[in-house]
């Protein structure tokens, strides 16, 4: 990575995997902007990171609010003039979405997509001019192996045997599509865009049922946020392997 000071924005970084991504990037002497839809929670998280010696700053950012995304981009431009790393981490899994497709309320599907899909697209598109000013822009989209259509449609895979939870799973499929299309557009640039499944991590999102810690779940997103110039782009990764789309 370049010698100049790096700037990273992590959305939904006030807790869970996002907070740990901010902590681990901060430990690499990268300035971390702690995106949070709730200003108080964001300030508290940034304060905690600063108490650990990390250069952290809260950034009030609800990914479903275009005006707020634009204000965040304007702040980053005025303060730093560029963005090196964007981690699209903010995500939701609504309890009302944990039902079979035939019982899913369309409003729940829309609400899930509003954050997990349109939020990722809107933040990426708005931050892209700032990422283009980086020597080595990196975009990491927090996906999930449940978003793999290949695994979901394979009855022999553990994912093929899981309950068919359309809202969250298909929102991650859409994030994978966003990843592929931005990577394709940016192939001739130094910007790399990848979709990362952090594994099954114990956080509020799954009522702490995961078996990995947030520290463990943050490791791969951090690796892809700091990829060297010869690293991959347009891929879907978990642990040390690729996931089929
Ligand atoms: P989490 O602990 O529930 O954290 C989610 C974060 O997203 C919170 O900071 C939350 O803010 C924020 N957020 C939600 N809606 C937002 C919005 N509209 N604008 C800005 N921030 C918003 O969940 P997590 O497990 O760390 O999940 C992080 C990412 O990893 C998600 O994209 C998730 O889908 C993905 N992932 C997780 C797992 C897992 O096993 N945990 C597996 C695969 C993928 P509030 O505190 O204000 O709610």
PDB file of C-alpha atoms in Angstrom, residues 10-236:
ATOM      1  CA  UNK A  10     -16.585   1.901   7.359  1.00  0.00           C
ATOM      2  CA  UNK A  11     -20.373   2.087   7.310  1.00  0.00           C
ATOM      3  CA  UNK A  12     -22.267   0.743  10.328  1.00  0.00           C
ATOM      4  CA  UNK A  13     -19.059   0.776  12.354  1.00  0.00           C
ATOM      5  CA  UNK A  14     -20.501   1.584  15.767  1.00  0.00           C
ATOM      6  CA  UNK A  15     -20.714  -2.101  16.721  1.00  0.00           C
ATOM      7  CA  UNK A  16     -20.286  -5.690  15.570  1.00  0.00           C
ATOM      8  CA  UNK A  17     -18.026  -6.600  12.666  1.00  0.00           C
ATOM      9  CA  UNK A  18     -17.857  -2.996  11.413  1.00  0.00           C
ATOM     10  CA  UNK A  19     -16.451  -1.745  14.713  1.00  0.00           C
ATOM     11  CA  UNK A  20     -13.785  -4.451  14.629  1.00  0.00           C
ATOM     12  CA  UNK A  21     -12.922  -3.642  11.000  1.00  0.00           C
ATOM     13  CA  UNK A  22     -12.422  -0.014  12.079  1.00  0.00           C
ATOM     14  CA  UNK A  23     -10.273  -1.144  15.004  1.00  0.00           C
ATOM     15  CA  UNK A  24      -8.088  -3.429  12.867  1.00  0.00           C
ATOM     16  CA  UNK A  25      -7.659  -0.859  10.083  1.00  0.00           C
ATOM     17  CA  UNK A  26      -6.897   1.782  12.720  1.00  0.00           C
ATOM     18  CA  UNK A  27      -4.229  -0.492  14.185  1.00  0.00           C
ATOM     19  CA  UNK A  28      -2.531  -0.313  10.773  1.00  0.00           C
ATOM     20  CA  UNK A  29      -2.221   3.475  11.180  1.00  0.00           C
ATOM     21  CA  UNK A  30      -5.095   4.141   8.810  1.00  0.00           C
ATOM     22  CA  UNK A  31      -7.409   7.042   9.740  1.00  0.00           C
ATOM     23  CA  UNK A  32     -10.817   5.472  10.289  1.00  0.00           C
ATOM     24  CA  UNK A  33     -14.138   7.216   9.756  1.00  0.00           C
ATOM     25  CA  UNK A  34     -16.662   5.403  11.910  1.00  0.00           C
ATOM     26  CA  UNK A  35     -19.932   5.547   9.977  1.00  0.00           C
ATOM     27  CA  UNK A  36     -22.990   5.373  12.230  1.00  0.00           C
ATOM     28  CA  UNK A  37     -26.650   6.199  11.655  1.00  0.00           C
ATOM     29  CA  UNK A  38     -26.953   7.207  15.306  1.00  0.00           C
ATOM     30  CA  UNK A  39     -24.619  10.071  16.125  1.00  0.00           C
ATOM     31  CA  UNK A  40     -24.305   9.233  19.813  1.00  0.00           C
ATOM     32  CA  UNK A  41     -23.455   5.585  19.156  1.00  0.00           C
ATOM     33  CA  UNK A  42     -20.943   6.699  16.507  1.00  0.00           C
ATOM     34  CA  UNK A  43     -19.290   9.204  18.860  1.00  0.00           C
ATOM     35  CA  UNK A  44     -19.002   6.563  21.585  1.00  0.00           C
ATOM     36  CA  UNK A  45     -17.434   4.034  19.209  1.00  0.00           C
ATOM     37  CA  UNK A  46     -14.943   6.577  17.833  1.00  0.00           C
ATOM     38  CA  UNK A  47     -14.070   7.666  21.365  1.00  0.00           C
ATOM     39  CA  UNK A  48     -13.391   4.051  22.352  1.00  0.00           C
ATOM     40  CA  UNK A  49     -11.069   3.617  19.375  1.00  0.00           C
ATOM     41  CA  UNK A  50      -9.273   6.878  20.152  1.00  0.00           C
ATOM     42  CA  UNK A  51      -8.731   5.657  23.730  1.00  0.00           C
ATOM     43  CA  UNK A  52      -6.837   2.735  22.159  1.00  0.00           C
ATOM     44  CA  UNK A  53      -4.579   5.138  20.249  1.00  0.00           C
ATOM     45  CA  UNK A  54      -6.432   4.865  16.933  1.00  0.00           C
ATOM     46  CA  UNK A  55      -7.051   7.934  14.771  1.00  0.00           C
ATOM     47  CA  UNK A  56     -10.825   7.590  14.605  1.00  0.00           C
ATOM     48  CA  UNK A  57     -13.594  10.050  13.845  1.00  0.00           C
ATOM     49  CA  UNK A  58     -17.347   9.473  13.915  1.00  0.00           C
ATOM     50  CA  UNK A  59     -19.227  10.186  10.705  1.00  0.00           C
ATOM     51  CA  UNK A  60     -23.007  10.505  10.943  1.00  0.00           C
ATOM     52  CA  UNK A  61     -24.194   8.330   8.076  1.00  0.00           C
ATOM     53  CA  UNK A  62     -27.468   6.538   7.489  1.00  0.00           C
ATOM     54  CA  UNK A  63     -26.875   4.643   4.245  1.00  0.00           C
ATOM     55  CA  UNK A  64     -30.541   4.995   3.277  1.00  0.00           C
ATOM     56  CA  UNK A  65     -30.332   8.801   3.305  1.00  0.00           C
ATOM     57  CA  UNK A  66     -28.819  10.227   0.094  1.00  0.00           C
ATOM     58  CA  UNK A  67     -28.486  13.750   1.541  1.00  0.00           C
ATOM     59  CA  UNK A  68     -26.519  12.360   4.476  1.00  0.00           C
ATOM     60  CA  UNK A  69     -24.285  10.319   2.136  1.00  0.00           C
ATOM     61  CA  UNK A  70     -23.553  13.458   0.109  1.00  0.00           C
ATOM     62  CA  UNK A  71     -22.816  15.459   3.262  1.00  0.00           C
ATOM     63  CA  UNK A  72     -20.408  12.712   4.371  1.00  0.00           C
ATOM     64  CA  UNK A  73     -18.660  12.795   0.976  1.00  0.00           C
ATOM     65  CA  UNK A  74     -18.386  16.600   1.144  1.00  0.00           C
ATOM     66  CA  UNK A  75     -16.865  16.352   4.620  1.00  0.00           C
ATOM     67  CA  UNK A  76     -14.313  13.751   3.468  1.00  0.00           C
ATOM     68  CA  UNK A  77     -13.411  15.858   0.439  1.00  0.00           C
ATOM     69  CA  UNK A  78     -12.927  19.035   2.480  1.00  0.00           C
ATOM     70  CA  UNK A  79     -11.002  17.306   5.256  1.00  0.00           C
ATOM     71  CA  UNK A  80      -8.891  14.712   3.448  1.00  0.00           C
ATOM     72  CA  UNK A  81      -9.371  15.346  -0.278  1.00  0.00           C
ATOM     73  CA  UNK A  82      -9.675  11.618  -1.021  1.00  0.00           C
ATOM     74  CA  UNK A  83     -10.837   8.240   0.273  1.00  0.00           C
ATOM     75  CA  UNK A  84      -8.658   5.124   0.110  1.00  0.00           C
ATOM     76  CA  UNK A  85     -10.892   2.435   1.582  1.00  0.00           C
ATOM     77  CA  UNK A  86     -14.667   2.061   1.613  1.00  0.00           C
ATOM     78  CA  UNK A  87     -16.095  -0.832   3.605  1.00  0.00           C
ATOM     79  CA  UNK A  88     -19.803  -1.246   2.920  1.00  0.00           C
ATOM     80  CA  UNK A  89     -20.563  -3.019   6.182  1.00  0.00           C
ATOM     81  CA  UNK A  90     -23.933  -1.606   7.338  1.00  0.00           C
ATOM     82  CA  UNK A  91     -26.589  -4.276   7.033  1.00  0.00           C
ATOM     83  CA  UNK A  92     -29.814  -5.541   8.536  1.00  0.00           C
ATOM     84  CA  UNK A  93     -31.631  -8.843   8.866  1.00  0.00           C
ATOM     85  CA  UNK A  94     -35.162  -8.057   9.990  1.00  0.00           C
ATOM     86  CA  UNK A  95     -36.880 -10.687  12.168  1.00  0.00           C
ATOM     87  CA  UNK A  96     -39.988 -10.292   9.965  1.00  0.00           C
ATOM     88  CA  UNK A  97     -37.823 -11.331   7.019  1.00  0.00           C
ATOM     89  CA  UNK A  98     -36.977 -14.692   8.527  1.00  0.00           C
ATOM     90  CA  UNK A  99     -39.957 -16.434   6.898  1.00  0.00           C
ATOM     91  CA  UNK A 100     -40.419 -18.493   3.709  1.00  0.00           C
ATOM     92  CA  UNK A 101     -40.932 -16.450   0.488  1.00  0.00           C
ATOM     93  CA  UNK A 102     -44.663 -17.270   0.433  1.00  0.00           C
ATOM     94  CA  UNK A 103     -45.079 -15.530   3.812  1.00  0.00           C
ATOM     95  CA  UNK A 104     -42.779 -12.561   3.176  1.00  0.00           C
ATOM     96  CA  UNK A 105     -44.336  -9.103   3.299  1.00  0.00           C
ATOM     97  CA  UNK A 106     -43.143  -7.026   0.343  1.00  0.00           C
ATOM     98  CA  UNK A 107     -42.521  -4.070   2.677  1.00  0.00           C
ATOM     99  CA  UNK A 108     -40.024  -6.179   4.638  1.00  0.00           C
ATOM    100  CA  UNK A 109     -38.269  -7.080   1.394  1.00  0.00           C
ATOM    101  CA  UNK A 110     -38.171  -3.396   0.379  1.00  0.00           C
ATOM    102  CA  UNK A 111     -36.868  -2.302   3.779  1.00  0.00           C
ATOM    103  CA  UNK A 112     -34.115  -4.932   3.670  1.00  0.00           C
ATOM    104  CA  UNK A 113     -33.069  -3.872   0.159  1.00  0.00           C
ATOM    105  CA  UNK A 114     -33.192  -0.191   1.133  1.00  0.00           C
ATOM    106  CA  UNK A 115     -30.256  -0.712   3.525  1.00  0.00           C
ATOM    107  CA  UNK A 116     -28.452  -3.794   2.226  1.00  0.00           C
ATOM    108  CA  UNK A 117     -28.667  -3.104  -1.501  1.00  0.00           C
ATOM    109  CA  UNK A 118     -29.613   0.485  -2.371  1.00  0.00           C
ATOM    110  CA  UNK A 119     -27.531   1.743   0.576  1.00  0.00           C
ATOM    111  CA  UNK A 120     -24.439  -0.058  -0.689  1.00  0.00           C
ATOM    112  CA  UNK A 121     -25.010   1.207  -4.224  1.00  0.00           C
ATOM    113  CA  UNK A 122     -25.663   4.809  -3.141  1.00  0.00           C
ATOM    114  CA  UNK A 123     -22.646   5.020  -0.816  1.00  0.00           C
ATOM    115  CA  UNK A 124     -20.360   3.418  -3.423  1.00  0.00           C
ATOM    116  CA  UNK A 125     -21.514   5.660  -6.228  1.00  0.00           C
ATOM    117  CA  UNK A 126     -21.275   8.822  -4.129  1.00  0.00           C
ATOM    118  CA  UNK A 127     -17.821   7.987  -2.706  1.00  0.00           C
ATOM    119  CA  UNK A 128     -16.361   6.836  -6.029  1.00  0.00           C
ATOM    120  CA  UNK A 129     -14.960  10.237  -7.117  1.00  0.00           C
ATOM    121  CA  UNK A 130     -13.037  10.344  -3.811  1.00  0.00           C
ATOM    122  CA  UNK A 131     -11.813   6.760  -4.226  1.00  0.00           C
ATOM    123  CA  UNK A 132     -10.591   7.617  -7.722  1.00  0.00           C
ATOM    124  CA  UNK A 133      -8.256  10.168  -6.112  1.00  0.00           C
ATOM    125  CA  UNK A 134      -6.597   7.423  -4.074  1.00  0.00           C
ATOM    126  CA  UNK A 135      -3.448   5.748  -5.350  1.00  0.00           C
ATOM    127  CA  UNK A 136      -4.994   2.382  -4.499  1.00  0.00           C
ATOM    128  CA  UNK A 137      -8.727   2.560  -3.802  1.00  0.00           C
ATOM    129  CA  UNK A 138     -10.282  -0.505  -2.181  1.00  0.00           C
ATOM    130  CA  UNK A 139     -13.997  -1.270  -1.841  1.00  0.00           C
ATOM    131  CA  UNK A 140     -15.065  -4.162   0.360  1.00  0.00           C
ATOM    132  CA  UNK A 141     -18.715  -5.182   0.346  1.00  0.00           C
ATOM    133  CA  UNK A 142     -19.876  -7.281   3.299  1.00  0.00           C
ATOM    134  CA  UNK A 143     -21.724 -10.143   1.658  1.00  0.00           C
ATOM    135  CA  UNK A 144     -22.582 -13.604   2.938  1.00  0.00           C
ATOM    136  CA  UNK A 145     -22.380 -17.147   1.658  1.00  0.00           C
ATOM    137  CA  UNK A 146     -26.190 -17.256   2.003  1.00  0.00           C
ATOM    138  CA  UNK A 147     -26.178 -14.892  -0.996  1.00  0.00           C
ATOM    139  CA  UNK A 148     -24.638 -17.582  -3.212  1.00  0.00           C
ATOM    140  CA  UNK A 149     -27.279 -18.787  -5.677  1.00  0.00           C
ATOM    141  CA  UNK A 150     -25.016 -21.726  -6.549  1.00  0.00           C
ATOM    142  CA  UNK A 151     -25.011 -22.908  -2.913  1.00  0.00           C
ATOM    143  CA  UNK A 152     -28.679 -22.068  -2.225  1.00  0.00           C
ATOM    144  CA  UNK A 153     -29.807 -24.072  -5.274  1.00  0.00           C
ATOM    145  CA  UNK A 154     -27.624 -27.096  -4.490  1.00  0.00           C
ATOM    146  CA  UNK A 155     -29.707 -29.485  -2.343  1.00  0.00           C
ATOM    147  CA  UNK A 156     -26.527 -31.261  -1.172  1.00  0.00           C
ATOM    148  CA  UNK A 157     -24.994 -28.068   0.275  1.00  0.00           C
ATOM    149  CA  UNK A 158     -25.740 -26.986   3.856  1.00  0.00           C
ATOM    150  CA  UNK A 159     -27.036 -23.732   2.365  1.00  0.00           C
ATOM    151  CA  UNK A 160     -29.379 -25.690   0.078  1.00  0.00           C
ATOM    152  CA  UNK A 161     -30.833 -27.316   3.182  1.00  0.00           C
ATOM    153  CA  UNK A 162     -31.322 -24.067   5.122  1.00  0.00           C
ATOM    154  CA  UNK A 163     -34.784 -22.441   5.361  1.00  0.00           C
ATOM    155  CA  UNK A 164     -35.419 -20.341   2.202  1.00  0.00           C
ATOM    156  CA  UNK A 165     -34.945 -16.850   3.689  1.00  0.00           C
ATOM    157  CA  UNK A 166     -35.388 -14.651   0.634  1.00  0.00           C
ATOM    158  CA  UNK A 167     -35.075 -11.119   2.031  1.00  0.00           C
ATOM    159  CA  UNK A 168     -31.616 -11.142   3.623  1.00  0.00           C
ATOM    160  CA  UNK A 169     -30.110 -13.832   1.373  1.00  0.00           C
ATOM    161  CA  UNK A 170     -31.163 -12.213  -1.900  1.00  0.00           C
ATOM    162  CA  UNK A 171     -30.023  -8.811  -0.657  1.00  0.00           C
ATOM    163  CA  UNK A 172     -26.543 -10.323  -0.397  1.00  0.00           C
ATOM    164  CA  UNK A 173     -26.923 -11.833  -3.899  1.00  0.00           C
ATOM    165  CA  UNK A 174     -27.633  -8.288  -5.098  1.00  0.00           C
ATOM    166  CA  UNK A 175     -24.543  -6.991  -3.295  1.00  0.00           C
ATOM    167  CA  UNK A 176     -22.551  -9.596  -5.199  1.00  0.00           C
ATOM    168  CA  UNK A 177     -23.983  -8.240  -8.452  1.00  0.00           C
ATOM    169  CA  UNK A 178     -23.104  -4.676  -7.430  1.00  0.00           C
ATOM    170  CA  UNK A 179     -19.564  -5.897  -6.693  1.00  0.00           C
ATOM    171  CA  UNK A 180     -19.171  -7.539 -10.108  1.00  0.00           C
ATOM    172  CA  UNK A 181     -20.487  -4.561 -12.055  1.00  0.00           C
ATOM    173  CA  UNK A 182     -18.429  -1.906 -10.244  1.00  0.00           C
ATOM    174  CA  UNK A 183     -15.327  -4.119 -10.516  1.00  0.00           C
ATOM    175  CA  UNK A 184     -15.990  -4.470 -14.231  1.00  0.00           C
ATOM    176  CA  UNK A 185     -16.331  -0.708 -14.725  1.00  0.00           C
ATOM    177  CA  UNK A 186     -13.190  -0.068 -12.670  1.00  0.00           C
ATOM    178  CA  UNK A 187     -11.054  -2.869 -14.107  1.00  0.00           C
ATOM    179  CA  UNK A 188      -8.671  -0.445 -15.866  1.00  0.00           C
ATOM    180  CA  UNK A 189      -8.167   1.622 -12.683  1.00  0.00           C
ATOM    181  CA  UNK A 190      -6.224   0.909  -9.478  1.00  0.00           C
ATOM    182  CA  UNK A 191      -9.505   0.456  -7.556  1.00  0.00           C
ATOM    183  CA  UNK A 192     -10.386  -3.080  -6.434  1.00  0.00           C
ATOM    184  CA  UNK A 193     -13.897  -4.143  -5.478  1.00  0.00           C
ATOM    185  CA  UNK A 194     -14.602  -7.430  -3.697  1.00  0.00           C
ATOM    186  CA  UNK A 195     -17.461  -9.117  -1.864  1.00  0.00           C
ATOM    187  CA  UNK A 196     -16.445 -10.771   1.394  1.00  0.00           C
ATOM    188  CA  UNK A 197     -18.307 -13.220   3.571  1.00  0.00           C
ATOM    189  CA  UNK A 198     -17.005 -12.759   7.115  1.00  0.00           C
ATOM    190  CA  UNK A 199     -18.206 -16.213   8.240  1.00  0.00           C
ATOM    191  CA  UNK A 200     -20.852 -16.838  10.878  1.00  0.00           C
ATOM    192  CA  UNK A 201     -20.109 -14.195  13.503  1.00  0.00           C
ATOM    193  CA  UNK A 202     -21.791 -13.686  16.876  1.00  0.00           C
ATOM    194  CA  UNK A 203     -23.373 -10.210  16.676  1.00  0.00           C
ATOM    195  CA  UNK A 204     -26.728  -8.507  17.281  1.00  0.00           C
ATOM    196  CA  UNK A 205     -27.654  -9.329  13.656  1.00  0.00           C
ATOM    197  CA  UNK A 206     -28.089 -13.028  14.489  1.00  0.00           C
ATOM    198  CA  UNK A 207     -28.814 -12.716  18.229  1.00  0.00           C
ATOM    199  CA  UNK A 208     -25.221 -13.780  18.861  1.00  0.00           C
ATOM    200  CA  UNK A 209     -25.736 -17.272  17.452  1.00  0.00           C
ATOM    201  CA  UNK A 210     -22.571 -17.158  15.289  1.00  0.00           C
ATOM    202  CA  UNK A 211     -19.487 -19.140  16.268  1.00  0.00           C
ATOM    203  CA  UNK A 212     -16.829 -16.602  15.265  1.00  0.00           C
ATOM    204  CA  UNK A 213     -15.968 -13.475  17.252  1.00  0.00           C
ATOM    205  CA  UNK A 214     -16.308 -10.054  15.584  1.00  0.00           C
ATOM    206  CA  UNK A 215     -12.498  -9.851  15.713  1.00  0.00           C
ATOM    207  CA  UNK A 216     -12.278 -13.040  13.655  1.00  0.00           C
ATOM    208  CA  UNK A 217     -15.048 -11.874  11.298  1.00  0.00           C
ATOM    209  CA  UNK A 218     -13.242  -8.583  10.652  1.00  0.00           C
ATOM    210  CA  UNK A 219      -9.980 -10.230   9.580  1.00  0.00           C
ATOM    211  CA  UNK A 220     -10.873 -11.042   5.957  1.00  0.00           C
ATOM    212  CA  UNK A 221     -12.591  -7.702   5.207  1.00  0.00           C
ATOM    213  CA  UNK A 222      -9.440  -5.980   6.515  1.00  0.00           C
ATOM    214  CA  UNK A 223      -7.235  -8.149   4.292  1.00  0.00           C
ATOM    215  CA  UNK A 224      -9.267  -7.169   1.233  1.00  0.00           C
ATOM    216  CA  UNK A 225      -9.383  -3.510   2.300  1.00  0.00           C
ATOM    217  CA  UNK A 226      -5.585  -3.472   2.249  1.00  0.00           C
ATOM    218  CA  UNK A 227      -4.914  -5.671  -0.797  1.00  0.00           C
ATOM    219  CA  UNK A 228      -1.644  -5.138  -2.655  1.00  0.00           C
ATOM    220  CA  UNK A 229      -1.700  -3.926  -6.269  1.00  0.00           C
ATOM    221  CA  UNK A 230      -1.614  -7.476  -7.638  1.00  0.00           C
ATOM    222  CA  UNK A 231      -4.604  -8.572  -5.531  1.00  0.00           C
ATOM    223  CA  UNK A 232      -7.886  -9.754  -7.046  1.00  0.00           C
ATOM    224  CA  UNK A 233     -10.924  -7.667  -7.965  1.00  0.00           C
ATOM    225  CA  UNK A 234     -14.526  -8.626  -8.661  1.00  0.00           C
ATOM    226  CA  UNK A 235     -14.414 -11.749  -6.481  1.00  0.00           C
ATOM    227  CA  UNK A 236     -16.478 -13.327  -3.712  1.00  0.00           C
TER     228      UNK A 236
END
